[in-house]
Every structure is written in structure tokens, then in C-alpha cells.
CSV table of C-alpha atoms in Angstrom, one decimal:
chain,number,residue,atom,x,y,z
A,1,UNK,CA,14.1,20.7,-81.3
A,2,UNK,CA,16.1,21.7,-78.3
A,3,UNK,CA,18.6,24.5,-78.7
A,4,UNK,CA,21.4,22.6,-76.8
A,5,UNK,CA,22.1,19.0,-77.6
A,6,UNK,CA,25.4,18.2,-75.8
A,7,UNK,CA,25.5,19.5,-72.2
A,8,UNK,CA,28.2,19.1,-69.5
A,9,UNK,CA,27.5,19.3,-65.8
A,10,UNK,CA,30.0,20.7,-63.3
A,11,UNK,CA,29.1,20.6,-59.6
A,12,UNK,CA,30.6,21.7,-56.3
A,13,UNK,CA,30.3,18.3,-54.5
A,14,UNK,CA,31.2,19.9,-51.1
A,15,UNK,CA,27.8,21.6,-50.9
A,16,UNK,CA,25.0,19.7,-49.3
A,17,UNK,CA,22.1,18.5,-51.6
A,18,UNK,CA,24.1,19.1,-54.7
A,19,UNK,CA,23.7,15.5,-55.7
A,20,UNK,CA,19.9,15.8,-55.7
A,21,UNK,CA,20.1,18.8,-58.1
A,22,UNK,CA,22.5,17.1,-60.4
A,23,UNK,CA,20.4,13.9,-60.5
A,24,UNK,CA,17.3,16.0,-61.2
A,25,UNK,CA,19.0,18.0,-63.9
A,26,UNK,CA,20.5,14.9,-65.6
A,27,UNK,CA,17.1,13.1,-65.6
A,28,UNK,CA,15.5,16.2,-67.2
A,29,UNK,CA,18.1,16.4,-69.9
A,30,UNK,CA,18.2,12.7,-70.6
A,31,UNK,CA,14.5,12.7,-70.9
A,32,UNK,CA,14.8,15.1,-73.7
A,33,UNK,CA,17.4,12.9,-75.5
A,34,UNK,CA,20.2,15.4,-74.7
A,35,UNK,CA,23.7,13.9,-74.3
A,36,UNK,CA,24.9,14.6,-70.8
A,37,UNK,CA,28.5,14.5,-69.7
A,38,UNK,CA,29.9,15.0,-66.2
A,39,UNK,CA,33.1,16.8,-65.3
A,40,UNK,CA,35.5,14.2,-64.0
A,41,UNK,CA,35.7,15.2,-60.3
A,42,UNK,CA,31.9,15.6,-60.2
A,43,UNK,CA,31.4,12.1,-61.6
A,44,UNK,CA,33.9,10.6,-59.1
A,45,UNK,CA,32.6,12.3,-56.0
A,46,UNK,CA,28.9,11.7,-56.8
A,47,UNK,CA,29.4,8.2,-57.9
A,48,UNK,CA,27.4,8.7,-61.1
A,49,UNK,CA,29.2,6.1,-63.2
A,50,UNK,CA,26.4,5.7,-65.8
A,51,UNK,CA,27.2,9.0,-67.5
A,52,UNK,CA,30.2,9.7,-69.7
A,53,UNK,CA,33.0,11.8,-68.3
A,54,UNK,CA,33.8,15.1,-70.1
A,55,UNK,CA,37.1,15.2,-71.9
A,56,UNK,CA,39.0,18.3,-73.1
A,57,UNK,CA,38.3,17.3,-76.7
A,58,UNK,CA,34.6,17.5,-75.9
A,59,UNK,CA,34.9,21.1,-74.9
A,60,UNK,CA,36.6,21.9,-78.2
A,61,UNK,CA,34.4,19.9,-80.5
A,62,UNK,CA,31.1,18.9,-79.0
A,63,UNK,CA,29.8,20.6,-75.8
A,64,UNK,CA,27.5,23.5,-76.5
A,65,UNK,CA,26.5,24.3,-72.9
A,66,UNK,CA,28.1,23.8,-69.4
A,67,UNK,CA,25.7,23.9,-66.4
A,68,UNK,CA,27.4,24.7,-63.1
A,69,UNK,CA,25.7,23.5,-59.9
A,70,UNK,CA,26.9,25.2,-56.8
A,71,UNK,CA,27.6,28.7,-55.5
A,72,UNK,CA,29.2,31.8,-57.1
A,73,UNK,CA,32.6,30.4,-56.3
A,74,UNK,CA,31.9,27.3,-58.4
A,75,UNK,CA,30.9,29.6,-61.4
A,76,UNK,CA,34.0,31.7,-60.9
A,77,UNK,CA,36.3,28.6,-61.1
A,78,UNK,CA,34.4,27.3,-64.1
A,79,UNK,CA,34.7,30.7,-65.8
A,80,UNK,CA,38.4,30.9,-65.3
A,81,UNK,CA,39.0,27.4,-66.7
A,82,UNK,CA,36.5,27.4,-69.5
A,83,UNK,CA,36.5,30.9,-71.0
A,84,UNK,CA,39.1,30.0,-73.6
A,85,UNK,CA,36.8,27.3,-75.0
A,86,UNK,CA,34.0,29.8,-75.7
A,87,UNK,CA,31.4,27.4,-74.4
A,88,UNK,CA,28.5,29.2,-72.7
A,89,UNK,CA,27.9,28.7,-69.0
A,90,UNK,CA,24.7,28.6,-67.0
A,91,UNK,CA,24.4,28.3,-63.2
A,92,UNK,CA,22.1,26.6,-60.8
A,93,UNK,CA,22.4,28.1,-57.3
A,94,UNK,CA,23.2,25.9,-54.4
A,95,UNK,CA,25.3,28.6,-52.6
A,96,UNK,CA,24.4,31.7,-50.6
A,97,UNK,CA,24.0,34.8,-52.7
A,98,UNK,CA,23.8,33.5,-56.3
A,99,UNK,CA,24.7,36.6,-58.3
A,100,UNK,CA,26.1,34.4,-61.1
A,101,UNK,CA,24.0,31.3,-60.7
A,102,UNK,CA,20.5,32.4,-61.7
A,103,UNK,CA,18.4,29.3,-61.4
A,104,UNK,CA,17.0,28.2,-58.0
A,105,UNK,CA,16.8,24.4,-57.2
A,106,UNK,CA,13.0,24.6,-57.1
A,107,UNK,CA,12.9,26.2,-60.6
A,108,UNK,CA,15.2,23.7,-62.4
A,109,UNK,CA,12.4,21.9,-64.3
A,110,UNK,CA,10.7,25.2,-65.5
A,111,UNK,CA,13.8,27.4,-66.2
A,112,UNK,CA,16.0,24.7,-67.7
A,113,UNK,CA,13.2,23.6,-70.0
A,114,UNK,CA,12.7,27.2,-71.2
A,115,UNK,CA,16.4,27.6,-71.9
A,116,UNK,CA,16.5,24.3,-73.8
A,117,UNK,CA,13.6,25.5,-75.9
A,118,UNK,CA,15.6,28.6,-76.9
A,119,UNK,CA,13.9,31.0,-74.5
A,120,UNK,CA,16.9,32.5,-72.8
A,121,UNK,CA,19.1,35.6,-72.5
A,122,UNK,CA,22.8,35.5,-73.4
A,123,UNK,CA,25.2,38.0,-71.9
A,124,UNK,CA,29.0,38.4,-72.1
A,125,UNK,CA,31.4,39.3,-69.3
A,126,UNK,CA,35.1,40.1,-69.5
A,127,UNK,CA,37.8,38.7,-67.2
A,128,UNK,CA,41.1,40.2,-66.1
A,129,UNK,CA,44.5,38.8,-67.0
A,130,UNK,CA,47.3,39.4,-64.5
A,131,UNK,CA,51.0,39.0,-64.9
A,132,UNK,CA,53.6,39.5,-62.2
A,133,UNK,CA,57.2,40.3,-63.1
A,134,UNK,CA,60.3,40.3,-61.0
A,135,UNK,CA,63.5,41.8,-62.5
A,136,UNK,CA,61.6,41.7,-65.9
A,137,UNK,CA,61.1,38.0,-65.5
A,138,UNK,CA,57.6,36.5,-65.5
A,139,UNK,CA,57.0,34.8,-62.1
A,140,UNK,CA,53.2,34.3,-62.1
A,141,UNK,CA,50.0,34.6,-64.1
A,142,UNK,CA,46.3,34.3,-63.4
A,143,UNK,CA,42.9,35.5,-64.5
A,144,UNK,CA,39.8,36.6,-62.7
A,145,UNK,CA,36.1,37.1,-63.4
A,146,UNK,CA,35.5,39.1,-60.2
A,147,UNK,CA,38.7,40.7,-59.1
A,148,UNK,CA,42.4,40.8,-58.7
A,149,UNK,CA,43.4,41.8,-55.2
A,150,UNK,CA,46.7,42.9,-53.8
A,151,UNK,CA,46.7,42.3,-50.0
A,152,UNK,CA,49.1,41.6,-47.1
A,153,UNK,CA,47.9,38.1,-46.4
A,154,UNK,CA,47.7,37.3,-42.6
A,155,UNK,CA,49.6,40.5,-41.7
A,156,UNK,CA,47.8,43.5,-40.2
A,157,UNK,CA,50.5,45.9,-41.3
A,158,UNK,CA,49.9,48.4,-44.2
A,159,UNK,CA,51.8,48.1,-47.4
A,160,UNK,CA,53.1,50.6,-49.9
A,161,UNK,CA,52.6,50.5,-53.7
A,162,UNK,CA,52.4,52.7,-56.7
A,163,UNK,CA,49.6,52.7,-59.2
A,164,UNK,CA,50.1,53.5,-62.9
A,165,UNK,CA,47.3,53.5,-65.5
A,166,UNK,CA,48.1,53.5,-69.3
A,167,UNK,CA,51.6,54.6,-68.5
A,168,UNK,CA,50.5,57.5,-66.4
A,169,UNK,CA,51.4,57.7,-62.7
A,170,UNK,CA,48.3,57.9,-60.6
A,171,UNK,CA,49.5,57.7,-56.9
A,172,UNK,CA,51.6,56.0,-54.3
A,173,UNK,CA,49.6,54.7,-51.4
A,174,UNK,CA,49.8,53.2,-48.0
A,175,UNK,CA,46.9,50.9,-47.3
A,176,UNK,CA,45.8,47.3,-46.7
A,177,UNK,CA,45.9,46.8,-50.5
A,178,UNK,CA,43.9,47.4,-53.7
A,179,UNK,CA,40.9,45.6,-55.3
A,180,UNK,CA,40.9,45.7,-59.1
A,181,UNK,CA,37.4,44.7,-60.1
A,182,UNK,CA,35.4,43.9,-63.2
A,183,UNK,CA,31.7,45.0,-63.4
A,184,UNK,CA,30.9,41.4,-62.5
A,185,UNK,CA,33.0,41.7,-59.3
A,186,UNK,CA,31.6,45.1,-58.3
A,187,UNK,CA,28.9,43.4,-56.2
A,188,UNK,CA,31.5,41.2,-54.5
A,189,UNK,CA,34.6,42.1,-52.5
A,190,UNK,CA,34.8,45.6,-54.1
A,191,UNK,CA,31.3,46.4,-52.8
A,192,UNK,CA,32.4,45.4,-49.3
A,193,UNK,CA,35.4,47.7,-49.7
A,194,UNK,CA,33.1,50.7,-50.5
A,195,UNK,CA,33.3,50.5,-54.3
A,196,UNK,CA,30.5,51.4,-56.7
A,197,UNK,CA,28.2,48.9,-58.3
A,198,UNK,CA,28.9,48.7,-62.0
A,199,UNK,CA,26.3,47.4,-64.4
A,200,UNK,CA,27.7,44.2,-66.0
A,201,UNK,CA,27.3,45.6,-69.5
A,202,UNK,CA,29.8,48.4,-68.8
A,203,UNK,CA,33.3,48.3,-70.3
A,204,UNK,CA,35.0,49.5,-67.2
A,205,UNK,CA,37.3,48.5,-64.3
A,206,UNK,CA,37.0,49.6,-60.7
A,207,UNK,CA,39.9,50.2,-58.4
A,208,UNK,CA,39.0,50.2,-54.7
A,209,UNK,CA,41.7,51.0,-52.1
A,210,UNK,CA,41.4,48.9,-48.9
A,211,UNK,CA,41.5,51.0,-45.7
A,212,UNK,CA,43.8,53.7,-47.2
A,213,UNK,CA,45.9,55.7,-44.8
A,214,UNK,CA,44.9,58.9,-46.7
A,215,UNK,CA,41.2,59.5,-46.3
A,216,UNK,CA,41.0,61.2,-49.7
A,217,UNK,CA,42.0,58.0,-51.5
A,218,UNK,CA,38.7,57.0,-53.1
A,219,UNK,CA,37.6,54.3,-55.5
A,220,UNK,CA,38.0,55.2,-59.2
A,221,UNK,CA,36.5,53.7,-62.4
A,222,UNK,CA,38.5,53.6,-65.6
A,223,UNK,CA,38.1,52.3,-69.1
A,224,UNK,CA,37.9,48.5,-69.5
A,225,UNK,CA,40.7,48.8,-72.0
A,226,UNK,CA,43.1,50.3,-69.5
A,227,UNK,CA,46.5,48.9,-68.8
A,228,UNK,CA,47.0,48.8,-65.0
A,229,UNK,CA,50.4,48.5,-63.4
A,230,UNK,CA,51.0,48.1,-59.6
A,231,UNK,CA,54.6,48.4,-58.2
A,232,UNK,CA,55.0,46.7,-54.9
A,233,UNK,CA,56.9,49.2,-52.7
A,234,UNK,CA,60.6,48.5,-52.1
A,235,UNK,CA,60.3,49.5,-48.4
A,236,UNK,CA,57.7,46.9,-47.6
A,237,UNK,CA,58.7,44.6,-44.8
A,238,UNK,CA,56.1,42.0,-45.8
A,239,UNK,CA,55.5,40.0,-49.0
A,240,UNK,CA,52.0,40.9,-50.3
A,241,UNK,CA,49.8,38.4,-52.1
A,242,UNK,CA,47.9,38.7,-55.3
A,243,UNK,CA,44.7,36.7,-55.5
A,244,UNK,CA,42.4,36.1,-58.4
A,245,UNK,CA,38.7,35.7,-57.4
A,246,UNK,CA,40.0,34.9,-53.9
A,247,UNK,CA,41.0,31.4,-55.1
A,248,UNK,CA,44.4,31.7,-56.7
A,249,UNK,CA,47.4,33.1,-54.7
A,250,UNK,CA,50.7,34.5,-55.9
A,251,UNK,CA,53.3,35.7,-53.4
A,252,UNK,CA,55.1,38.9,-54.3
A,253,UNK,CA,58.3,40.6,-53.2
A,254,UNK,CA,59.2,44.3,-52.9
A,255,UNK,CA,59.9,45.7,-56.4
A,256,UNK,CA,57.6,43.2,-58.2
A,257,UNK,CA,55.4,44.7,-60.9
A,258,UNK,CA,51.8,43.5,-61.3
A,259,UNK,CA,50.3,44.0,-64.8
A,260,UNK,CA,46.5,43.8,-65.1
A,261,UNK,CA,44.4,44.2,-68.3
A,262,UNK,CA,41.2,42.9,-69.8
A,263,UNK,CA,41.3,39.3,-71.2
A,264,UNK,CA,40.9,39.1,-74.9
A,265,UNK,CA,38.2,36.4,-74.9
A,266,UNK,CA,34.8,37.1,-73.4
A,267,UNK,CA,32.8,34.7,-71.1
A,268,UNK,CA,29.4,33.7,-72.4
A,269,UNK,CA,26.6,33.3,-69.8
A,270,UNK,CA,23.1,31.9,-70.4
A,271,UNK,CA,20.3,33.3,-68.2
A,272,UNK,CA,16.6,32.1,-68.0
A,273,UNK,CA,14.0,34.4,-69.5
A,274,UNK,CA,13.2,37.4,-67.3
A,275,UNK,CA,16.7,37.8,-66.0
A,276,UNK,CA,17.2,41.3,-64.7
A,277,UNK,CA,20.3,42.7,-63.1
A,278,UNK,CA,18.4,45.2,-61.0
A,279,UNK,CA,16.0,42.5,-59.8
A,280,UNK,CA,19.0,40.5,-58.8
A,281,UNK,CA,20.4,43.4,-56.8
A,282,UNK,CA,17.0,44.0,-55.1
A,283,UNK,CA,16.8,40.3,-54.0
A,284,UNK,CA,20.4,39.7,-53.1
A,285,UNK,CA,21.3,43.1,-51.6
A,286,UNK,CA,17.9,43.8,-49.9
A,287,UNK,CA,17.0,46.9,-51.9
A,288,UNK,CA,13.5,48.3,-51.5
A,289,UNK,CA,10.7,47.2,-53.8
A,290,UNK,CA,8.1,49.5,-55.5
A,291,UNK,CA,6.2,51.9,-53.3
A,292,UNK,CA,2.6,50.9,-52.6
A,293,UNK,CA,0.8,54.0,-53.9
A,294,UNK,CA,-2.6,52.4,-53.5
A,295,UNK,CA,-2.1,52.0,-49.8
A,296,UNK,CA,-0.8,55.6,-49.6
A,297,UNK,CA,-4.0,56.8,-51.4
A,298,UNK,CA,-6.2,54.8,-49.0
A,299,UNK,CA,-4.5,56.4,-46.0
A,300,UNK,CA,-5.0,59.9,-47.4
A,301,UNK,CA,-8.7,59.2,-48.0
A,302,UNK,CA,-9.1,57.8,-44.5
A,303,UNK,CA,-7.6,61.0,-43.1
């Protein structure tokens, strides 16, 4: 008997060849007598009218797995919207990197079948909750699986802000902004900004300054339970933006306070057997493979 019996499919229909993968996936699932539901926008854009459309009540009472077909951005969006339902997510990669979407299109038949049979790895990731207050009034909220970023938008001018962690003042800074990253997001924007790679199992948050005016301002890593507070400098002549996973924007004003902390509910991810974080880093980041000692020995013997 298959481990998952009611599966919803969410797809980024703006990516080429997504429809082929969705149709292949749906045929595989239906062939195993699994109930398949489509997210409403996916069903509309792909014209797949023969399958039922997923309702919110299905997420609460019936769906036991959501499969996301697309790039990492598609998984990020699904994670933010579905984390509160505690339904596990699995990704099929139709994007570029695929840090979060483990299954390649060519491996759908093999890997999805193994997962359905109960041969899979489940992991959990935490998200960040953000609240922005102005004169003690809440003006915006969001959550992020990868990162919360304070940045100047289209302006090329530096901004000023103050950073406080767990009620303790850390520093004031002039820079292009600050990346507050989960371990999941440490291989994304934070990595481009010079931040460390954090294993996804760590309970930690990375803070990466963006082009700081002071060269000694370096990335720091703090406890995942930290309460982070950023005060937008009152002397700023611009209105910085706060973005969540690069997809949700909130405009701030001088004097606004940005509160960031770990979200209470964890995201559940399903990976095919053999999933390995270090292997993912090797393949996606171009790290070196094992040394060929046999070839090295042959060279010594030839000499």
C-alpha cells in the first residue's frame, strides 16, 4: 500500500515544459489509485479540467503530500503559504539550481515511486516571521523560508540602521542593507553576500551585511531562538524595503522597527532516498569530487 493516498500538485506554469512533468506525474499517481488534486491556478493555466481542484478544506483534512513542480522560487512560495497546514512538501525541479526541489524530470518515475512506497527521507526547516512597526503600530508582516532582507530598493545610496539581538545592542551600520538568513537560505542570497553555508539541520540564523562601509563588519551566526530587531535610521533620506524570500515587499520609513524571529511551526520536506546535503552542494555549487588515488598511484609507479 502506498504511503501517501491524497496528493496535491502545485506548478509554476510560467516555466517551459512544466505541463509535461505535471501530466507525467499525474498519470503515475492515478495509475497507483492515488487521488490527485490540482492547485487552482495550476489547473486553470494548464487546462487540466479532468482533475479536481484543491480546496483549503482539503489541506486541513485530506491532503497528505503536496508536490511542487518548478524552481526553488515555486517551493519558497508554497512553503510560505502551506507551512501552517503542516502538510509535507516535495519538489520536482524545473528551475535552475534546485536546492529545494530534489527530483529531476528524468527521475520522476523512479524517485516518486520510491517515495510512494515509503522509501524517503523527511526533514524539517524553520521559517522566519517578520513584523514591522511604526510608532508602535503594526504596519506589515511576512514570513520567509530563505531570508528576510533590508535593502534600499532601486537606490544606490547607503542606509543606516541599528541591530539589536535579544535586547542587546549589537551595532549601528552604514551599508546597502542586511540579509537575515535561515540555514535553508544560507546557500542563496546570503551566500552571494559572503555569508557562511549553514547545514539545514542547524538551529541558527545568519546575519550578513551587504557592502558595509566598515570593512570589519562581518557576517555573524546567532541562535535560531534569537529575537532580532532592526531600527531603520532616522537620518535616512530613502525608504528601505523589507523583502521575504525576494518575493514579498514592505516599504519602511525612518524610525520603523523590524522584528524577526523563528516561526513556531516547522516546514516538513520529503526527499527521495539517498538525499545528501553535501552532494547537493557539490553538484549545485561546483565543489570538487573525490580524489582519484588510483590514478595518482599509477603516476608514481610510472615515474
